[in-house]
Short mmCIF file of C-alpha atoms and ligand atoms in Angstrom, two decimals:
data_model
loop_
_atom_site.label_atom_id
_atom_site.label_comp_id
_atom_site.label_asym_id
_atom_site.label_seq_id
_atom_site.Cartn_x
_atom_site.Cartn_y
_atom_site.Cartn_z
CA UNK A 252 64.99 -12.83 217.95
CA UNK A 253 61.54 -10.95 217.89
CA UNK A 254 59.77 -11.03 214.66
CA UNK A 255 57.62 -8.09 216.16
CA UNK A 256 56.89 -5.03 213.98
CA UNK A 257 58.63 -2.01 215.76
CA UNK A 258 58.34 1.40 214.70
CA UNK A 259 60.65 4.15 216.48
CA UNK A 260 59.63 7.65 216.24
CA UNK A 261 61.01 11.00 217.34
CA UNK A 262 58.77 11.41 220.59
CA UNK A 263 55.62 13.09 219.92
CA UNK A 264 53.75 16.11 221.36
CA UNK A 265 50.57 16.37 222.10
CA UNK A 266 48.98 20.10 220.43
CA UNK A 267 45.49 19.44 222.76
CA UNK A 268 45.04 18.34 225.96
CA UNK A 269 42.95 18.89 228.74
CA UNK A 270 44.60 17.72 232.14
CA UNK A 271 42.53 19.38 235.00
CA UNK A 272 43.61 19.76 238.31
CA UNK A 273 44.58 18.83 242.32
CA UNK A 274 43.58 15.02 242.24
CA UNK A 275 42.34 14.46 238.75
CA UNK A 276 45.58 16.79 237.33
CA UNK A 277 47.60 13.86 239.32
CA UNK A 278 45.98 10.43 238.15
CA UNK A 279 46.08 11.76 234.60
CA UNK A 280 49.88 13.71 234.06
CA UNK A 281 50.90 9.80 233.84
CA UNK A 282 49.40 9.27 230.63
CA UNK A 283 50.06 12.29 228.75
CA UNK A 284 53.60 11.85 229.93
CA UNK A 285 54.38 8.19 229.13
CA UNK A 286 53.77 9.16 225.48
CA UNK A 287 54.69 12.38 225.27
CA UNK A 288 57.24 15.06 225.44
CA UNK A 289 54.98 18.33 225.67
CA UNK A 290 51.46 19.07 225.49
CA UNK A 291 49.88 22.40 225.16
CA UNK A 292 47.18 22.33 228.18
CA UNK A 293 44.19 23.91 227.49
CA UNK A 294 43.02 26.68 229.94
CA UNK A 295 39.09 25.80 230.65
CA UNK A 296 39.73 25.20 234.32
CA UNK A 297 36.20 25.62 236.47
CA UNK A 298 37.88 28.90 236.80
CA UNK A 299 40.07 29.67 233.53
CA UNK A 300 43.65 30.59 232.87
CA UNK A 301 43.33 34.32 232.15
CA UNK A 302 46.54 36.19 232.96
CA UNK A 303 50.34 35.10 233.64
CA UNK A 304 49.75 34.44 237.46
CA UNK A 305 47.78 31.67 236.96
CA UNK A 306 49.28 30.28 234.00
CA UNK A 307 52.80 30.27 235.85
CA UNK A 308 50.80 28.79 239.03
CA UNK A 309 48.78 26.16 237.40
CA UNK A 310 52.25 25.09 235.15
CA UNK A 311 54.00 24.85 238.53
CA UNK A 312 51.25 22.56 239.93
CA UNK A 313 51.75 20.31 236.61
CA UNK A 314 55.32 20.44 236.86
CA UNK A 315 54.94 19.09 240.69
CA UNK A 316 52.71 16.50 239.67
CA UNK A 317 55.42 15.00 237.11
CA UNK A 318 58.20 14.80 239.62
CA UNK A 319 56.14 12.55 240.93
CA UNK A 320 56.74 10.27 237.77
CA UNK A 321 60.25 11.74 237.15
CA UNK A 322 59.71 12.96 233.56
CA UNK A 323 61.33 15.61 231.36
CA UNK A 324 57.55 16.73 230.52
CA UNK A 325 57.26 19.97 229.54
CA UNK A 326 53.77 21.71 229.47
CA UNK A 327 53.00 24.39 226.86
CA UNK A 328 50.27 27.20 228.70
CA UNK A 329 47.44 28.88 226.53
CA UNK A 330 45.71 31.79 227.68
CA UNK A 331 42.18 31.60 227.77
CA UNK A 332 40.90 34.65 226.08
CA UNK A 333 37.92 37.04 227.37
CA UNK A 334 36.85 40.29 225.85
CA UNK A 335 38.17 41.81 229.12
CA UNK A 336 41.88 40.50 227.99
CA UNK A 337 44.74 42.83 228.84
CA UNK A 338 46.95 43.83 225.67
CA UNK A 339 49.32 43.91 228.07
CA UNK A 340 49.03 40.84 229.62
CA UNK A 341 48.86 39.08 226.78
CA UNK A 342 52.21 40.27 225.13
CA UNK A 343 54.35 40.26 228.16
CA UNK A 344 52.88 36.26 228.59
CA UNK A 345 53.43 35.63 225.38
CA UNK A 346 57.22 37.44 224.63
CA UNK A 347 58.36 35.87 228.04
CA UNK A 348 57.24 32.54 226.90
CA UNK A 349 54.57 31.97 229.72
CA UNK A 350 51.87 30.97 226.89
CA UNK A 351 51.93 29.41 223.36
CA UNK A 352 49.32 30.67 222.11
CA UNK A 353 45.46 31.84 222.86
CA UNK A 354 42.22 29.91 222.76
CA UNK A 355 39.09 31.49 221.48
CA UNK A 356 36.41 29.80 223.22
CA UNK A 357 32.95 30.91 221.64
CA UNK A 358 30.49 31.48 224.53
CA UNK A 359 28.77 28.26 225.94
CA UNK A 360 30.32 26.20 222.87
CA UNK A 361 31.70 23.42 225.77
CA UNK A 362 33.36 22.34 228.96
CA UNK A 363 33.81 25.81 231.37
CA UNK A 364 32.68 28.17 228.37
CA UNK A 365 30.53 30.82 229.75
CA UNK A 366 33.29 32.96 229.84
CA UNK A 367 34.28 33.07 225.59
CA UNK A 368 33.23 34.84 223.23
CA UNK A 369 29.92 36.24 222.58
CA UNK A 370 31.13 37.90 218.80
CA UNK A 371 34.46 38.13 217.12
CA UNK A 372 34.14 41.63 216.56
CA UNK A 373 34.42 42.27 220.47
CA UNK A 374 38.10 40.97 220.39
CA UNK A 375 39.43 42.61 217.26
CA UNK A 376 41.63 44.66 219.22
CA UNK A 377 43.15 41.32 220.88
CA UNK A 378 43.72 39.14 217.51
CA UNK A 379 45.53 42.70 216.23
CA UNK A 380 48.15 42.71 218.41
CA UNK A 381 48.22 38.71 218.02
CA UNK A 382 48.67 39.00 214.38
CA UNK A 383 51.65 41.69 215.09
CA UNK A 384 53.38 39.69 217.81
CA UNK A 385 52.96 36.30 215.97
CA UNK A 386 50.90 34.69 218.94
CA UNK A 387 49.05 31.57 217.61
CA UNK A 388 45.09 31.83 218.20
CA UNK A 389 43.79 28.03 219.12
CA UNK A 390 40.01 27.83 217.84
CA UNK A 391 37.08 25.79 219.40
CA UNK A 392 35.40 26.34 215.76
CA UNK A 393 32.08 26.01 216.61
CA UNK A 394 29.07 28.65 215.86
CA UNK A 395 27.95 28.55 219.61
CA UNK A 396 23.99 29.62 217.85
CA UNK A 397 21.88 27.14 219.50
CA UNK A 398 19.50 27.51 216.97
CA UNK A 399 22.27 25.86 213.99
CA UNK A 400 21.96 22.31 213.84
CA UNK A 401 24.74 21.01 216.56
CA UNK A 402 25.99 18.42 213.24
CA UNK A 403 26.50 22.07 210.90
CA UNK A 404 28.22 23.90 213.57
CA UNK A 405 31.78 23.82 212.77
CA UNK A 406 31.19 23.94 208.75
CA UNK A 407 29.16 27.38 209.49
CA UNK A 408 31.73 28.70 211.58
CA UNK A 409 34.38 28.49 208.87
CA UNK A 410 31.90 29.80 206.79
CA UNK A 411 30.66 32.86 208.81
CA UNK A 412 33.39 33.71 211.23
CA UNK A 413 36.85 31.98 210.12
CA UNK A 414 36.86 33.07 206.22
CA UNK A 415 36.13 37.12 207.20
CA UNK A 416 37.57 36.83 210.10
CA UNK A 417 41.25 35.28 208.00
CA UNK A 418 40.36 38.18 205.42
CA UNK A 419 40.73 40.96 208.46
CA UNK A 420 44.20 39.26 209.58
CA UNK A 421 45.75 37.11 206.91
CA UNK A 422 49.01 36.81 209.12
CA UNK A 423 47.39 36.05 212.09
CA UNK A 424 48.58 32.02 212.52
CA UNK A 425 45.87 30.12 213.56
CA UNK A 426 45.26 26.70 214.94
CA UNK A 427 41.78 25.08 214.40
CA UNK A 428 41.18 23.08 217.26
CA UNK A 429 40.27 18.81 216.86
CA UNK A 430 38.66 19.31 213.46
CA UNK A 431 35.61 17.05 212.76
CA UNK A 432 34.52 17.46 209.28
CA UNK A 433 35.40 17.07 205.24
CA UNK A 434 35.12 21.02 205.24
CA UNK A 435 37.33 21.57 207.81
CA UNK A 436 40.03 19.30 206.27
CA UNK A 437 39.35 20.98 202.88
CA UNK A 438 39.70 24.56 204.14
CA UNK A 439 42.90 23.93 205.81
CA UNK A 440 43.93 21.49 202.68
CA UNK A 441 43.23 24.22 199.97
CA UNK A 442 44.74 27.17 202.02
CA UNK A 443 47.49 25.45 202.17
CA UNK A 444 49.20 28.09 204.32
CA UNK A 445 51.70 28.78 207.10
CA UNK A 446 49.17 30.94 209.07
CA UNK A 447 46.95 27.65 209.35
CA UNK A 448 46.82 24.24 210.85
CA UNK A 449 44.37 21.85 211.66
CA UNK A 450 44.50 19.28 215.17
CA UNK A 451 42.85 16.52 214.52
CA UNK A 452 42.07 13.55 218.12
CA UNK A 453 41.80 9.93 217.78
CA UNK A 454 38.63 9.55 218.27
CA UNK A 455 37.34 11.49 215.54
CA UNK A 456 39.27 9.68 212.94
CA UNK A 457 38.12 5.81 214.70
CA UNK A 458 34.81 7.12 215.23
CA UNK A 459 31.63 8.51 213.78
CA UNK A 460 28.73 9.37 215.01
CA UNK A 461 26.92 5.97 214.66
CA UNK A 462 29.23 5.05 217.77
CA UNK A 463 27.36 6.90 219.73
CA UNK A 464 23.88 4.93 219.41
CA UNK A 465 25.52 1.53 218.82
CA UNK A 466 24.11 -1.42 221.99
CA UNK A 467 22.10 2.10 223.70
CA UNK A 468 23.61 5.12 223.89
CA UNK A 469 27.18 5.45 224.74
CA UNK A 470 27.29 8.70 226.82
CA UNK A 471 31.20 7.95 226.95
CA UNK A 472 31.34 9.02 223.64
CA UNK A 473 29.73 12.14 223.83
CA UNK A 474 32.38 15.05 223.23
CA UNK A 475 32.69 18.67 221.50
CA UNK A 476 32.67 18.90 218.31
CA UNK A 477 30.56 16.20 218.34
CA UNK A 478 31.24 13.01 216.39
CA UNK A 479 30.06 13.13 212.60
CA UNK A 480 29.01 11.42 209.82
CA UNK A 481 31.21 9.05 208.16
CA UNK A 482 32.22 10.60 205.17
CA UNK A 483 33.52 13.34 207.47
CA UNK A 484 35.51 10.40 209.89
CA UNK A 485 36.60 9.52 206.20
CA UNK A 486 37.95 13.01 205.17
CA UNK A 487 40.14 13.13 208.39
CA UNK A 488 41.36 9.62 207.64
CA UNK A 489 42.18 10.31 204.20
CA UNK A 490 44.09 13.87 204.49
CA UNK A 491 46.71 12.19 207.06
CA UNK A 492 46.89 9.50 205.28
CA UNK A 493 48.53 11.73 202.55
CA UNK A 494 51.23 13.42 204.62
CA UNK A 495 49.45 16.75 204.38
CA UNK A 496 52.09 18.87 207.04
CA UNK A 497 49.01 21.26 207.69
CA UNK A 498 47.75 19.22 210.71
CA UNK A 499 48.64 17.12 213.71
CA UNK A 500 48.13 15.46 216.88
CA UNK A 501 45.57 17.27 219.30
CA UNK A 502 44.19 14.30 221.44
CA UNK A 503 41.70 16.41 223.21
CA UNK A 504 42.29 13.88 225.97
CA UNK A 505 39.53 15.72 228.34
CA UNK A 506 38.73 13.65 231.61
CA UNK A 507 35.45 14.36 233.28
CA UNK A 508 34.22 12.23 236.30
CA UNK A 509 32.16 8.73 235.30
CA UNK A 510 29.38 10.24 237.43
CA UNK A 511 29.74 13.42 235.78
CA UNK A 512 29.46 11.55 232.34
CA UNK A 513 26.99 9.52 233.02
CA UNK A 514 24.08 11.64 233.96
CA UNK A 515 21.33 14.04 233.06
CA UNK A 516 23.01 16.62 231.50
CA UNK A 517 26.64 14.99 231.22
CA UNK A 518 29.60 16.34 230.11
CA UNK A 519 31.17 16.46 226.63
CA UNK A 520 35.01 15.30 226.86
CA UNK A 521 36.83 12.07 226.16
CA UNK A 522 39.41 10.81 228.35
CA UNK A 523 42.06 9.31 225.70
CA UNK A 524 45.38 10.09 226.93
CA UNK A 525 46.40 6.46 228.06
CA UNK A 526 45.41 5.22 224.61
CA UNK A 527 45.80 7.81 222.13
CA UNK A 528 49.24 7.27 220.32
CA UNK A 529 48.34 3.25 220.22
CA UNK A 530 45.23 4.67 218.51
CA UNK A 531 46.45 6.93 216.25
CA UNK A 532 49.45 4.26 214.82
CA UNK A 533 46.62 1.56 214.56
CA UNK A 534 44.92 4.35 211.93
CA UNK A 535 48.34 5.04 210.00
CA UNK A 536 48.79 1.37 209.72
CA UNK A 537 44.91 0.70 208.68
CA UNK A 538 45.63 3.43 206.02
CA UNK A 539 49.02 2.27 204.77
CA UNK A 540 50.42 5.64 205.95
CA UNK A 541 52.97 4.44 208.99
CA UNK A 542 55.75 6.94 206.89
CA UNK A 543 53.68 9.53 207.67
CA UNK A 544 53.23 9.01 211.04
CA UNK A 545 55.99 10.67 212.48
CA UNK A 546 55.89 13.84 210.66
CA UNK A 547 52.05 13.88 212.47
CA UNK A 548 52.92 13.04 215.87
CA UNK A 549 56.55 14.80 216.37
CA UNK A 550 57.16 17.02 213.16
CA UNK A 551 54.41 19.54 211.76
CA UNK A 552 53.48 20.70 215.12
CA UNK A 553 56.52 21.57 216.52
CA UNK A 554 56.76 23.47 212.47
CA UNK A 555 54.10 25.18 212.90
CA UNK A 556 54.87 26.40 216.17
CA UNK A 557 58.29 26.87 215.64
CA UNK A 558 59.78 24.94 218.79
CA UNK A 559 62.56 22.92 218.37
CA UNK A 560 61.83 19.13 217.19
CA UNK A 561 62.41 16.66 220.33
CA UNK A 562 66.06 14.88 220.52
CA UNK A 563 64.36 11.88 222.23
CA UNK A 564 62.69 9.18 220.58
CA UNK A 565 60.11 6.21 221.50
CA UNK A 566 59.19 2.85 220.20
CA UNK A 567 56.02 1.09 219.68
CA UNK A 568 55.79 -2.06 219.45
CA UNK A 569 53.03 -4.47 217.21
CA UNK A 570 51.95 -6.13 220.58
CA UNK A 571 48.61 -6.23 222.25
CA UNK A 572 48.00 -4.00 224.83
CA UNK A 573 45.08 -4.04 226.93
CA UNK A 574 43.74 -0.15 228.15
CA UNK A 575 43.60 0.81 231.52
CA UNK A 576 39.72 -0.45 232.65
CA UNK A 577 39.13 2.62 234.80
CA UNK A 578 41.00 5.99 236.96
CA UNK A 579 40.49 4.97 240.92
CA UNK A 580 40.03 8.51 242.46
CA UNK A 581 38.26 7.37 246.07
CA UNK A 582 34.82 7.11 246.05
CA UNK A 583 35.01 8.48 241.86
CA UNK A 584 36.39 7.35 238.61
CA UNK A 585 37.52 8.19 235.44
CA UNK A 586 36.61 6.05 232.60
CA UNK A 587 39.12 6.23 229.94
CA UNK A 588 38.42 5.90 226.35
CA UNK A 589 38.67 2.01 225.02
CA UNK A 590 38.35 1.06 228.43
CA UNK A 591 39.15 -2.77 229.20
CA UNK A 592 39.51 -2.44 225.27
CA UNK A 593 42.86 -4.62 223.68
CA UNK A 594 44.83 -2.57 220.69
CA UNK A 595 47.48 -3.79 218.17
CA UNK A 596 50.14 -1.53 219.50
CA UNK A 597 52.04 -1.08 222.84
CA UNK A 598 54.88 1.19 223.75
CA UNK A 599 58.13 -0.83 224.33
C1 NCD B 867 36.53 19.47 226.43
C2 NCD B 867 36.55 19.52 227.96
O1 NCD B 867 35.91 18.67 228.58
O2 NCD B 867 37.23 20.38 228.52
N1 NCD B 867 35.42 18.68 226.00
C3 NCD B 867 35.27 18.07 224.80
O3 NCD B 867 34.20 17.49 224.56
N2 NCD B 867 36.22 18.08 223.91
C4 NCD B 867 36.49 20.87 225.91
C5 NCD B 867 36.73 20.99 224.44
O4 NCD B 867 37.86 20.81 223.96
O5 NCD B 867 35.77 21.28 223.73
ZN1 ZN B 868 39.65 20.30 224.11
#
């Protein structure tokens, strides 16, 4: 007889996730999969998912990629929105189930941005007709004004853009994207409402921004929104910690190649999806919140969203399990987040 600590869960989603494509779309599906039963894929492709066609395409070319693993994964689209967004478009996607949701990507404000949003105002129109239809908008909440500090940038974007912009469409359900500070978690906290959640990745709630400098600097570690103080790594700790149904899991798992990383002008993104889960039920258990953990991973999103909870369940298991050291792609990499690194928790 095992004396191990188990802990079986309804099987989670994952509300974030960045899983590429061709050969990087294929080494990485794995991950996401093992853990998880759907994962809304974020549409920041070099070239980004703008209308049905390519959301249909690029699902097809994920859903070919998991037969490979033969998995019942099911990947949730998001339309990546432009101020040259058909109405049109958008509703037919969205009423025939092609996309979740939207993401509002505010111009330059990360990985394949250059597209979003210069101001708000210049999609009115779009978030209208999302409002009416009941299509979630997914929020990179960052002020993308190079000249605010890059550690205020989410706090002033609640402040300037979310509160007016929540005044203009109070119905309008909204999904702030891996939140990063205590103002974020307060805003979502206090509103306390059914038009707003609040993702919230792994490595925002182990880290903070200290990481970052700690032996050199740790260019692994670099990601958007960029890792905080630690009274904000605190905040996120603390509000899942108290079973607060406005948020849930958004890994952000966003793989870039090590040479890519590593290098003058390297990119922000953290590839967590082979550890993620094992990291976020190490944090429940550090808190003394494992009762909550479930409603996190597998309940409030699926809520909030209004999908059907998954039938399946998983098991982890209190058993060291040593992270995956690094992605073989040929002549490239990936490395993953925790590399090499042992954690408390495997999946049985
Ligand atoms: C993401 C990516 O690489 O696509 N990067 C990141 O640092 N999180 C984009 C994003 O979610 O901001
Ligand atoms: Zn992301």
């Amino acid at each position: 007889m095992s004396s191990l600590k188990k802990i079986k869960i309804i099987k989670p989603d994952d509300w974030h996730v960045h899983l590429r494509d061709k050969r990087i779309l294929k080494k990485v599906l794995r991950y996401t999969e093992m853990f998880y039963q759907r994962a809304i894929i974020m549409p920041n492709l070099n070239k980004p998912i703008i209308n049905c066609k390519q959301a249909i395409a690029y699902k097809n070319r994920i859903l070919q990629a998991t037969k490979l693993n033969h998995t019942q994964f099911e990947p949730l689209m998001t339309c990546y929105l432009t101020r040259e967004t058909s109405l049109k478009e958008l509703k037919y996607g969205f009423l025939k189930k092609i996309f979740i949701g939207a993401k509002l990507y505010p111009n330059q404000c990360t990985t394949n941005s250059t597209t979003g949003i210069n101001k708000i105002s210049e999609i009115f129109h779009i978030l209208e007709l999302m409002q009416k239809i009941k299509m979630p908008l997914l929020i990179h909440a960052e002020e993308n004004n190079i000249a605010i500090d890059i550690y205020d940038r989410e706090a002033k974007f609640i402040e300037t853009t979310l509160i007016p912009l929540r005044k203009q469409f109070p119905e309008l359900k909204i999904v702030l994207e891996h939140i990063t500070t205590k103002e974020a978690v307060s805003y979502v906290e206090e509103n306390n409402s059914a038009y707003l959640a609040g993702t919230i990745t792994p490595h925002h709630l182990m880290l903070n921004r200290n990481n970052m400098f700690i032996h050199g600097i740790q260019p692994n570690l670099y990601c958007l929104p960029i890792l905080k103080r630690k009274i904000h790594q605190n905040a996120l700790r603390k509000v899942i910690s108290n079973g607060s149904t406005n948020f849930f899991l958004g890994s952000d798992s966003a793989p870039h190649l090590y040479k890519n990383k590593i290098n003058l002008f390297g990119c922000a993104g953290i590839f967590n999806a082979p550890s993620s889960l094992l990291c976020y039920v190490t944090i429940f258990e550090e808190m003394k919140a494992l009762k909550y953990f479930e409603s996190f991973c597998s309940k409030n999103g699926p809520n909030f969203y209004n999908l059907p909870i998954n039938q399946s369940t998983i098991t982890l298991i209190k058993k060291p399990c040593k992270i995956v050291k690094k992605i073989d792609l040929g002549q490239d990499f990936i490395l993953p987040f925790l590399s090499g690194e042992i954690l408390k928790w495997s999946i049985l």
